[in-house]
PDB file of C-alpha atoms in Angstrom:
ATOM      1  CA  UNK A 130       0.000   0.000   0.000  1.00  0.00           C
ATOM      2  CA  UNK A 131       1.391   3.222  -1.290  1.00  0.00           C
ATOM      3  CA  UNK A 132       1.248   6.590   0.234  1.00  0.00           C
ATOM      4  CA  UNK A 133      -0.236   9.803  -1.156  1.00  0.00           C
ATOM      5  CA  UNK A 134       1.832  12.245  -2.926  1.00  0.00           C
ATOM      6  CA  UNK A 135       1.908  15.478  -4.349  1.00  0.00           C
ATOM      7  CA  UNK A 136       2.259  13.604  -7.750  1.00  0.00           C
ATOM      8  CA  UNK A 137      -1.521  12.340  -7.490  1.00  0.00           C
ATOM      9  CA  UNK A 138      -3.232  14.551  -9.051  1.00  0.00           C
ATOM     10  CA  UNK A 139      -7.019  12.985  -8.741  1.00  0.00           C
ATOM     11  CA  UNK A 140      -7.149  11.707  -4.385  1.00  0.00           C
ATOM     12  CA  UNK A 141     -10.334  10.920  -2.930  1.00  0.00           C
ATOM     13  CA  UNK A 142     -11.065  10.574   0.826  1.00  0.00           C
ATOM     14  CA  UNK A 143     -13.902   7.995   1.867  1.00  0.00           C
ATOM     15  CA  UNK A 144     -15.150   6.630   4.797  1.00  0.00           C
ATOM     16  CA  UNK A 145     -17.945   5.912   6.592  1.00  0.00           C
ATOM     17  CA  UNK A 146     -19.661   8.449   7.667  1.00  0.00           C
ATOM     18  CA  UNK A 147     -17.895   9.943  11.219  1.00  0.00           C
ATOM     19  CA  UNK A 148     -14.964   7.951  10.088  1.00  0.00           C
ATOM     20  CA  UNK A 149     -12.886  11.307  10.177  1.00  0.00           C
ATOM     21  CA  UNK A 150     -13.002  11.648   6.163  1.00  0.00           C
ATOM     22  CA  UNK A 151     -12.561  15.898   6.555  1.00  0.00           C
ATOM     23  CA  UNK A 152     -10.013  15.598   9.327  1.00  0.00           C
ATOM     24  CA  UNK A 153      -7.682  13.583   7.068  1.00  0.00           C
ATOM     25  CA  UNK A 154      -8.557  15.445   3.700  1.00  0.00           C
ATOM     26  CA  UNK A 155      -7.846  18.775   5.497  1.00  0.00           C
ATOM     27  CA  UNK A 156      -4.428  17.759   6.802  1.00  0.00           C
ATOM     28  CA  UNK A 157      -3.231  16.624   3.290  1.00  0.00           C
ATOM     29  CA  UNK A 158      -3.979  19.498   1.770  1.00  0.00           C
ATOM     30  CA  UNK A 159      -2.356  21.719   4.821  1.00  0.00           C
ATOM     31  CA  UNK A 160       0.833  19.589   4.216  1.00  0.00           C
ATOM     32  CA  UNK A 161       3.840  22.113   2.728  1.00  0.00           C
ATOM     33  CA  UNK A 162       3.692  21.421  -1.215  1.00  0.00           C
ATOM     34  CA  UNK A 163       0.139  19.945  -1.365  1.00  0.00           C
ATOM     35  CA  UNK A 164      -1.500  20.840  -4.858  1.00  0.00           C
ATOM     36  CA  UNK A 165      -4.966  19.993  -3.794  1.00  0.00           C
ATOM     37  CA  UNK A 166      -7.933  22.201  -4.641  1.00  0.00           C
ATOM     38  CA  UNK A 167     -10.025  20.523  -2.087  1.00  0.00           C
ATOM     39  CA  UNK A 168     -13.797  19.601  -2.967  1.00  0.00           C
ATOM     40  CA  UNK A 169     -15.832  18.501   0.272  1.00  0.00           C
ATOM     41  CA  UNK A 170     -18.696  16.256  -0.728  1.00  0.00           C
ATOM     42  CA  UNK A 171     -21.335  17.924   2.055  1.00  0.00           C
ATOM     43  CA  UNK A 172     -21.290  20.783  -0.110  1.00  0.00           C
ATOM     44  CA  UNK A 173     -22.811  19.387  -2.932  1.00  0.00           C
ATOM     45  CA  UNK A 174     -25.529  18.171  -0.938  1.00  0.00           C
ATOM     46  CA  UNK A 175     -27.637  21.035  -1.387  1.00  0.00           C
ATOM     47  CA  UNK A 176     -28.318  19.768  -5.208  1.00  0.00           C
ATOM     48  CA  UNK A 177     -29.972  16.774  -3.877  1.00  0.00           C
ATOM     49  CA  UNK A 178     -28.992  13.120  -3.682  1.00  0.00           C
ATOM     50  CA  UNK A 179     -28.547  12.521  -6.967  1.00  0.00           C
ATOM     51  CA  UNK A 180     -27.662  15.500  -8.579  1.00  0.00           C
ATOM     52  CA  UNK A 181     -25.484  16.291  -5.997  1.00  0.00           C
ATOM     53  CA  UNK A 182     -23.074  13.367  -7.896  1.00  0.00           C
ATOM     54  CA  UNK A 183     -23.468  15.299 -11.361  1.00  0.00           C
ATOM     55  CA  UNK A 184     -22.557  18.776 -10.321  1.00  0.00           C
ATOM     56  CA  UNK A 185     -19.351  17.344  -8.449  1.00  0.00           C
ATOM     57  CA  UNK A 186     -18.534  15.438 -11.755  1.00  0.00           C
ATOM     58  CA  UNK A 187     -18.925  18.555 -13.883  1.00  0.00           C
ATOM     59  CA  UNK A 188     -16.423  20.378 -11.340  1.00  0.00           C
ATOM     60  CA  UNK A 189     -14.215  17.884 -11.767  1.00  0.00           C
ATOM     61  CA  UNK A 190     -14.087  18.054 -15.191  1.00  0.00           C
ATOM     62  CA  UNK A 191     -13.798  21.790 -14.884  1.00  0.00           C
ATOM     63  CA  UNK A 192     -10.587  21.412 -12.886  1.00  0.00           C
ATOM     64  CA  UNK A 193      -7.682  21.501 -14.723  1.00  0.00           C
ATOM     65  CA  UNK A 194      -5.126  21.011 -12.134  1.00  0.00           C
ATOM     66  CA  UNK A 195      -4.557  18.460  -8.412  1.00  0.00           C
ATOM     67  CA  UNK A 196      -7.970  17.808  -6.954  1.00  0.00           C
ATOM     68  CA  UNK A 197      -8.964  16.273  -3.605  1.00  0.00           C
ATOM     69  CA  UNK A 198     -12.636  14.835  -3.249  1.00  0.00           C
ATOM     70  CA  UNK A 199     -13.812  14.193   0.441  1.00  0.00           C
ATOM     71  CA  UNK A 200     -16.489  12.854   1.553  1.00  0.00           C
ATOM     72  CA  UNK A 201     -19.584   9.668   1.114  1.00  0.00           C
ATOM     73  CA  UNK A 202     -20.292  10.795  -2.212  1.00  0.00           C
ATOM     74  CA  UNK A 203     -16.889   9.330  -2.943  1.00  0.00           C
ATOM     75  CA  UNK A 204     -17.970   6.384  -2.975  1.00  0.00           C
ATOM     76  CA  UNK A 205     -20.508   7.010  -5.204  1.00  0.00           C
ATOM     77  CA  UNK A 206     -18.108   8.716  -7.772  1.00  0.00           C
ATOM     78  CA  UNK A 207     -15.739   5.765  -8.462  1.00  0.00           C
ATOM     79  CA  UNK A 208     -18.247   3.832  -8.801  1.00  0.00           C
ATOM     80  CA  UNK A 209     -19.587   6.311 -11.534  1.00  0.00           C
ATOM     81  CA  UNK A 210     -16.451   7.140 -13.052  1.00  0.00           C
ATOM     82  CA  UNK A 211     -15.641   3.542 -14.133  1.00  0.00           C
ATOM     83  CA  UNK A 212     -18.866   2.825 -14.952  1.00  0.00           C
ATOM     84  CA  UNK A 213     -18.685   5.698 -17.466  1.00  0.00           C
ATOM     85  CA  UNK A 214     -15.394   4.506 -18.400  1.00  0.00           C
ATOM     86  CA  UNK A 215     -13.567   8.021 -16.954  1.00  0.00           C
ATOM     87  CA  UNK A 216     -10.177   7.994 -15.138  1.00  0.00           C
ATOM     88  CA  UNK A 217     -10.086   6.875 -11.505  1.00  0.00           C
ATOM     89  CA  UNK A 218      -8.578   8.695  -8.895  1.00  0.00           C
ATOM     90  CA  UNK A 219      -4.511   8.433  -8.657  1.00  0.00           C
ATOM     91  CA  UNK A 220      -5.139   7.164  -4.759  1.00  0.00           C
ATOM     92  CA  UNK A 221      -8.379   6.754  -2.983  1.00  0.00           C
ATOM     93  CA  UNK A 222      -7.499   6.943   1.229  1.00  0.00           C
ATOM     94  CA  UNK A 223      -9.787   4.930   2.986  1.00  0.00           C
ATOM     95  CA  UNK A 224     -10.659   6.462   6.604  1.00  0.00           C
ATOM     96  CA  UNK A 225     -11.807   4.185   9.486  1.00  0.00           C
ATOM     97  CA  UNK A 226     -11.980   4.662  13.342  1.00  0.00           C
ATOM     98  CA  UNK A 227     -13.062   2.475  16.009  1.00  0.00           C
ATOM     99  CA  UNK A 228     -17.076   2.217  16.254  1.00  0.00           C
ATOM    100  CA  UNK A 229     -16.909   3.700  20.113  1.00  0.00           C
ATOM    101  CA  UNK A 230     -14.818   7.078  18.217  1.00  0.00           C
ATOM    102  CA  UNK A 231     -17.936   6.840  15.196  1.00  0.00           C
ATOM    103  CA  UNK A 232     -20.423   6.567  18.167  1.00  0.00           C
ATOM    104  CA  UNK A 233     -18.918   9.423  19.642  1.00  0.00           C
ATOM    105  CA  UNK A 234     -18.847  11.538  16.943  1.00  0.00           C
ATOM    106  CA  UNK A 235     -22.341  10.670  15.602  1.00  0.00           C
ATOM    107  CA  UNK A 236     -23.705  11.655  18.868  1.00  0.00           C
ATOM    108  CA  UNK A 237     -22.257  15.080  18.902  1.00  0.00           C
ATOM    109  CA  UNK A 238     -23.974  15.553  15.261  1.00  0.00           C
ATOM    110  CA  UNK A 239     -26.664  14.071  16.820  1.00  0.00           C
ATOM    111  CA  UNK A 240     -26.708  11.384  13.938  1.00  0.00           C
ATOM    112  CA  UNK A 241     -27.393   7.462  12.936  1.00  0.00           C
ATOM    113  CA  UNK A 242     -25.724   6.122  10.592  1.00  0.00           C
ATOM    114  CA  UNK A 243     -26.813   3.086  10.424  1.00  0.00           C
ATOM    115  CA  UNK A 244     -28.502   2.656   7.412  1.00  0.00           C
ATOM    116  CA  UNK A 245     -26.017   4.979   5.443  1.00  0.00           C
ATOM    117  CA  UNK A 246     -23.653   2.686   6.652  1.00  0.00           C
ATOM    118  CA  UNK A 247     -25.223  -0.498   4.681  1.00  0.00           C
ATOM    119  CA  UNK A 248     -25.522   1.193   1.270  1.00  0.00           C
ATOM    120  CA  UNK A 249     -22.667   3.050   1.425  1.00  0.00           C
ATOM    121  CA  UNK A 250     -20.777  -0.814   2.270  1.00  0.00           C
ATOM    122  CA  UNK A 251     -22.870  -2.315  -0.829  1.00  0.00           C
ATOM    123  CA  UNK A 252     -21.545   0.311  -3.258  1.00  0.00           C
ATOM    124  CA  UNK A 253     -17.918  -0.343  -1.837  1.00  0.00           C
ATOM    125  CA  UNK A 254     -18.083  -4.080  -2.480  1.00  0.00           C
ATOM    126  CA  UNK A 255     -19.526  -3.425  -5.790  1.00  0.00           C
ATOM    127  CA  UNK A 256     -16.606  -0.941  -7.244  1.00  0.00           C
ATOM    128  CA  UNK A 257     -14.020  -3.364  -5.606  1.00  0.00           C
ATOM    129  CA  UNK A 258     -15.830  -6.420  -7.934  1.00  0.00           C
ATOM    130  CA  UNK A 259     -16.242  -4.408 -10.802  1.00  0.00           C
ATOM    131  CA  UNK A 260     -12.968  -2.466 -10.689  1.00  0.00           C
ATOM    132  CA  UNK A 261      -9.792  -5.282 -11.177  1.00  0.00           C
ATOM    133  CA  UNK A 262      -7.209  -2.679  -9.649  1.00  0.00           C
ATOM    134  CA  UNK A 263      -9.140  -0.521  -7.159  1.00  0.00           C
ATOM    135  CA  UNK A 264      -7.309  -1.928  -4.320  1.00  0.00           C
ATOM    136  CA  UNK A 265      -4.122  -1.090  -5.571  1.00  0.00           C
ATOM    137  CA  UNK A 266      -5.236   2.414  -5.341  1.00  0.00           C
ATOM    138  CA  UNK A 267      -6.403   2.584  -1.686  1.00  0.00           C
ATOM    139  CA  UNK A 268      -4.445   3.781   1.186  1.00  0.00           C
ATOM    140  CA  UNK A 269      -5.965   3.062   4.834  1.00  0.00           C
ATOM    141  CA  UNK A 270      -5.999   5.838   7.433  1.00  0.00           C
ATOM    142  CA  UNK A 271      -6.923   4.883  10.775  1.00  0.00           C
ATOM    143  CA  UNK A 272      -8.088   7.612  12.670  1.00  0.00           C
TER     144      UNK A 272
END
């Protein structure tokens, strides 16, 4: 399992939700030398569920230059991408924490996750059946 560099140019930080997916996304790009324009999926949410995916993707493809995607709708984009046949990100950093630290932090939102938690695990186990060399890609953060 590789790293993240500053020579990926396409990174995208998933997690569960409360899995500390903005925590680690912010720190990479406050690293010295990080290229990163830095896309956080929550704000896309305002377009909806699904179109929230959409106007991300036409960002992206506005962006010329390094680009960091955070957040659940990650998920949801590389699953897109390769079904569309688009590149996949350089390195996709996979956050987890321990399910006391999610409980925590789901309490303070004052949030269950539960059954985000399911679909967003079905459309992981999907991309990693459908995409040979997504695994290569992945880099786990613990945090």
């Amino acid at each position: 399992m590789e790293r993240v560099t500053t020579k990926d140019r396409f990174v995208v930080v998933l997690g569960l939700p409360a899995s500390g997916k903005s925590t680690v996304a912010g720190a990479l790009c406050a690293l010295p030398g990080a290229p990163w324009k830095l896309l956080h999926g929550d704000d896309y949410r305002e377009h909806g569920y699904e179109q929230a995916l959409y106007v991300l993707m036409e960002d992206l493809a506005a962006h010329d230059g390094p680009v960091m995607v955070e957040g659940v709708v990650g998920f949801r984009l590389v699953r897109k991408l390769a079904q569309l046949g688009l590149p996949l990100p350089d390195k996709i950093v996979l956050t987890s924490t321990t399910p006391e630290r999610r409980a925590e932090r789901a309490a303070e939102r004052g949030k269950d996750y539960r059954a985000t938690d399911k679909g967003l695990v079905k459309v992981w186990r999907d991309c990693c059946a459908e995409i040979p060399d997504l695994l290569d890609r992945v880099v786990g953060v613990e945090t």
